[in-house]
Amino acid sequence: MRQRILIAVLFLLCSLPLSAAEVSGFRVWADPVKTRAVLDLDKKTAYKLFTLQNPHRVVVDLEGSSIETPIELDEEHAGLITSVRYGQPDKHTLRVVFDLSESAELKSFLLEPTAQYSHRLVIDLYSKSNRHVSSLVKHVTDISKPNRDVVIAIDAGHGGEDPGAIGPKKTHEKVVVLQIARKLKKAIDAEPGMQAVLTRDGDYYIPLRERYEKARKARADLFVSIHADAFTKRSVRGSSVFVLSARGASSEFARLLADSENASDLVGGVTLSDKDDMLASVLLDLSQSATREASNKVAADILAAMKRNGKVHKNYVGSANFMVLKSPDVPSVLVETAFISNPSEEVRLTQREFQQNMAKAITHGVRDYFYASPPPGTWIAANREGFKHIVARGDTLGGIAQRYSVSLSRLRSVNKLNGDVIHVGRELVIPTS
Ligand SMILES: [Zn+2]
């Protein structure tokens, strides 16, 4: 018995230095709802967390931990946190103190290692004053209003803790896709009858399901997720457009891509408890065929516009099992703007001109789609008379007539055509049916 106690004590003494964890990094992000602080740990460690008032502070005690490299606060993204301090109240405790601009509600959790990160302690701070109201709330459109705008939800992939793919020159996907998303919003807002909302407008992470939920709450007519591709072979290049696959993925490549995009949730935050998976699959199984059909149409239009603009990776719309596209009632597409793993495309992704052209091409594709199939009651439905279709390679007069639901003879007479010969680049006026 005594022997056993002795062994237990020895074990405790030995295990202390062994379990010492090192805090190797610190990051903060502020989104419209919360401030997220992340401490990188080289191993899992026990911690305690409490708040103090006057001034407002959060105190984190990490058992048997130390900080080797000093941590610094990135003030631009610090949200409610005004400064960070740390010290050792006793030999076995590392204490990190966050000074706050106001009192906050706390949520904290440990994350398991991923390809990019080691163990992490995540602390989310929610403002109690709730001054930050999600910008999307203001944008809910009244769909009963006559001649309303069509609403396009633009989703910049990744963000915050999740950098997305990283190029050979260390360009982060999350940065360039947000820049493109903002330019796309500008271009869409400049179109009559069209209005865009962003799912994120800053460097923070949003879980994948929340992204399409935001689009649904904003009553979006379309959801466009913006990404940049990566592949092991650096020579691979070009833009691609994806829709959600019917079952799993259409190709091994698409499957791998879907896996890496879906893995975001493991990097950026807690995977939401999958309790609602059942509901999600039931909704999907009701086979929202109208949504799927619309997604395919808009994807084809965006791809066609991209072909006019530059290199595309594949000549057809891809499909893969992307979580972010699983909205049951909002047509959804995912655009891989270029390959960030390709050295020359990585450079272009950071350039204003490329970003602008990409935004323009996507806008043209989206516009083509809505003019061909305007939702009833929208400004576009009422005003599309005189809309012009630019003839693309592979177009036939019959195909164009079918797309815009107009008769072939009307299309011929409005455009003063005698036969069915049309030339690439010609503008055709689309009559209202
Ligand atoms: Zn991505």
Coordinates of C-alpha atoms in Angstrom, one line a residue, residues 134-355:
S134 CA -24.4 41.4 -38.7
S135 CA -24.3 43.6 -41.9
L136 CA -26.5 41.0 -43.7
V137 CA -29.5 41.7 -41.5
K138 CA -29.9 45.1 -43.1
H139 CA -30.0 43.5 -46.5
V140 CA -33.0 41.3 -46.2
T141 CA -35.0 42.1 -49.2
D142 CA -38.7 42.4 -49.2
I143 CA -39.5 39.8 -51.8
S144 CA -43.1 41.0 -52.1
K145 CA -41.9 44.4 -53.3
P146 CA -42.6 44.9 -57.0
N147 CA -39.5 45.1 -59.2
R148 CA -37.2 44.1 -56.4
D149 CA -33.5 43.6 -57.0
V150 CA -32.2 40.0 -57.4
V151 CA -29.8 39.3 -54.5
I152 CA -26.5 37.6 -54.9
A153 CA -24.7 36.3 -51.8
I154 CA -20.9 36.3 -52.4
D155 CA -18.9 34.1 -50.2
A156 CA -15.2 34.6 -49.9
G157 CA -13.8 31.2 -48.9
H158 CA -11.9 30.5 -45.7
G159 CA -10.7 33.4 -43.5
G160 CA -9.3 33.9 -40.0
E161 CA -7.7 30.8 -38.6
D162 CA -8.2 29.0 -42.0
P163 CA -5.9 30.5 -44.6
G164 CA -7.1 28.2 -47.4
A165 CA -4.5 27.1 -49.9
I166 CA -1.1 28.7 -49.7
G167 CA 0.9 29.6 -52.9
P168 CA 4.6 28.9 -53.4
K169 CA 5.3 32.6 -52.5
K170 CA 3.1 32.2 -49.4
T171 CA 0.0 34.0 -50.8
H172 CA -3.0 33.0 -48.7
E173 CA -6.1 32.0 -50.5
K174 CA -8.3 33.7 -47.9
V175 CA -6.7 37.1 -48.7
V176 CA -7.1 37.1 -52.5
V177 CA -10.6 35.6 -52.5
L178 CA -11.8 38.4 -50.2
Q179 CA -10.3 41.0 -52.5
I180 CA -12.0 39.4 -55.5
A181 CA -15.3 39.0 -53.5
R182 CA -15.3 42.8 -52.7
K183 CA -14.6 43.7 -56.3
L184 CA -17.4 41.3 -57.4
K185 CA -19.8 43.0 -55.0
K186 CA -19.0 46.4 -56.4
A187 CA -19.5 45.2 -60.0
I188 CA -22.8 43.5 -59.2
D189 CA -24.1 46.5 -57.2
A190 CA -23.3 48.7 -60.2
E191 CA -25.8 46.6 -62.3
P192 CA -29.4 47.8 -62.4
G193 CA -31.7 45.3 -60.7
M194 CA -28.9 43.5 -59.0
Q195 CA -27.6 43.7 -55.4
A196 CA -24.9 41.7 -53.6
V197 CA -24.2 40.8 -50.0
L198 CA -21.0 39.4 -48.6
T199 CA -21.0 36.5 -46.2
R200 CA -17.8 37.8 -44.7
D201 CA -16.2 41.2 -45.1
G202 CA -13.0 40.8 -43.1
D203 CA -10.4 38.3 -42.0
Y204 CA -12.4 35.9 -39.9
Y205 CA -13.8 32.4 -40.2
I206 CA -17.4 31.4 -40.7
P207 CA -18.4 27.7 -40.6
L208 CA -19.5 26.3 -44.0
R209 CA -23.2 25.8 -43.1
E210 CA -23.4 29.3 -41.6
R211 CA -22.3 30.6 -44.9
Y212 CA -25.3 29.3 -46.9
E213 CA -27.6 30.0 -43.9
K214 CA -26.6 33.6 -44.2
A215 CA -27.5 33.6 -47.9
R216 CA -30.9 32.1 -47.1
K217 CA -31.5 34.7 -44.4
A218 CA -30.7 37.4 -46.9
R219 CA -33.2 35.8 -49.2
A220 CA -30.5 35.5 -51.8
D221 CA -31.5 34.4 -55.4
L222 CA -28.0 33.0 -55.9
F223 CA -24.9 32.0 -53.8
V224 CA -21.4 32.3 -55.3
S225 CA -18.5 31.0 -53.3
I226 CA -15.1 32.4 -54.4
H227 CA -12.0 30.2 -54.0
A228 CA -8.5 29.7 -55.4
D229 CA -7.4 26.2 -56.3
A230 CA -4.3 24.3 -55.4
F231 CA -2.8 21.1 -56.8
T232 CA 0.4 19.2 -56.3
K233 CA 1.4 19.7 -59.9
R234 CA 2.5 23.3 -60.2
S235 CA 1.8 23.5 -63.9
V236 CA -1.9 23.0 -63.5
R237 CA -3.8 26.3 -64.1
G238 CA -7.0 28.0 -65.1
S239 CA -10.4 28.9 -63.6
S240 CA -13.1 26.3 -62.8
V241 CA -16.8 26.5 -61.9
F242 CA -18.4 23.9 -59.7
V243 CA -21.9 22.8 -58.6
L244 CA -22.9 20.4 -55.9
S245 CA -22.7 16.8 -57.2
A246 CA -25.7 14.6 -57.1
R247 CA -23.9 11.9 -55.3
G248 CA -20.4 12.3 -54.1
A249 CA -17.9 13.6 -56.6
S250 CA -17.7 13.3 -60.4
S251 CA -14.0 12.7 -60.4
E252 CA -11.1 11.8 -58.2
F253 CA -9.8 15.3 -58.6
A254 CA -13.1 16.9 -57.6
R255 CA -13.3 14.6 -54.6
L256 CA -9.8 15.6 -53.4
L257 CA -10.7 19.3 -54.0
A258 CA -14.0 18.9 -52.0
D259 CA -12.1 17.2 -49.2
S260 CA -9.7 20.0 -48.9
E261 CA -12.4 22.7 -49.1
N262 CA -14.6 20.9 -46.6
A263 CA -11.7 20.4 -44.2
S264 CA -11.9 24.2 -43.6
D265 CA -14.3 23.6 -40.8
L266 CA -11.8 21.5 -38.9
V267 CA -9.2 24.3 -39.2
G268 CA -11.3 27.3 -38.7
G269 CA -13.5 26.3 -35.8
V270 CA -15.4 23.6 -34.1
T271 CA -17.3 21.4 -36.5
L272 CA -20.9 22.1 -35.6
S273 CA -22.4 19.1 -33.9
D274 CA -23.8 17.2 -36.8
K275 CA -27.2 16.7 -35.2
D276 CA -28.8 18.5 -38.1
D277 CA -27.2 16.2 -40.7
M278 CA -30.3 14.1 -40.7
L279 CA -32.4 17.1 -41.5
A280 CA -29.9 18.3 -44.1
S281 CA -30.0 15.0 -45.9
V282 CA -33.7 14.7 -45.8
L283 CA -34.0 18.2 -47.4
L284 CA -31.4 17.2 -50.0
D285 CA -33.2 14.0 -50.7
L286 CA -36.3 15.9 -51.5
S287 CA -34.1 16.5 -54.4
Q288 CA -34.4 20.2 -54.9
S289 CA -34.3 19.7 -58.6
A290 CA -35.2 23.3 -59.5
T291 CA -32.3 24.5 -57.4
R292 CA -30.0 22.0 -59.0
E293 CA -31.1 23.0 -62.5
A294 CA -30.7 26.7 -61.8
S295 CA -27.2 26.0 -60.3
N296 CA -26.2 24.2 -63.4
K297 CA -27.5 27.0 -65.6
V298 CA -25.7 29.8 -63.8
A299 CA -22.5 27.8 -63.5
A300 CA -22.6 27.3 -67.3
D301 CA -23.1 31.0 -67.8
I302 CA -20.2 32.0 -65.5
L303 CA -18.0 29.4 -67.2
A304 CA -18.9 30.8 -70.6
A305 CA -18.1 34.4 -69.5
M306 CA -14.8 33.1 -68.1
K307 CA -13.9 31.5 -71.4
R308 CA -14.3 34.9 -73.0
N309 CA -12.0 36.3 -70.3
G310 CA -9.1 33.9 -70.2
K311 CA -7.9 30.4 -69.5
V312 CA -10.3 27.9 -68.0
H313 CA -9.0 24.7 -66.4
K314 CA -11.8 22.5 -67.8
N315 CA -14.2 23.1 -70.6
Y316 CA -17.2 22.0 -68.5
V317 CA -18.8 22.7 -65.2
G318 CA -17.4 20.4 -62.5
S319 CA -19.4 18.9 -59.7
A320 CA -18.2 17.9 -56.2
N321 CA -19.6 17.3 -52.8
F322 CA -19.0 20.8 -51.4
M323 CA -20.6 21.4 -48.1
V324 CA -20.9 25.1 -48.7
L325 CA -23.1 24.5 -51.8
K326 CA -25.7 22.4 -49.9
S327 CA -28.3 25.1 -49.6
P328 CA -31.6 23.3 -50.5
D329 CA -33.3 26.3 -52.0
V330 CA -30.7 28.8 -53.1
P331 CA -28.9 28.0 -56.4
S332 CA -25.3 27.8 -55.5
V333 CA -22.0 27.7 -57.4
L334 CA -18.3 27.6 -56.4
V335 CA -15.7 29.5 -58.5
E336 CA -12.1 28.4 -58.3
T337 CA -10.7 31.6 -59.8
A338 CA -7.2 30.3 -60.5
F339 CA -4.5 27.9 -59.2
I340 CA -2.7 29.6 -56.3
S341 CA -0.2 26.6 -56.5
N342 CA 0.8 27.7 -60.0
P343 CA 3.6 30.4 -59.6
S344 CA 2.4 32.7 -62.4
E345 CA -1.3 32.4 -61.4
E346 CA -0.4 33.1 -57.8
V347 CA 1.1 36.4 -58.8
R348 CA -1.9 37.2 -61.0
L349 CA -4.3 36.4 -58.1
T350 CA -2.8 39.3 -56.2
Q351 CA -3.0 41.8 -59.0
R352 CA -5.8 44.4 -59.2
E353 CA -6.3 43.9 -62.9
F354 CA -6.8 40.1 -62.7
Q355 CA -9.1 40.5 -59.7

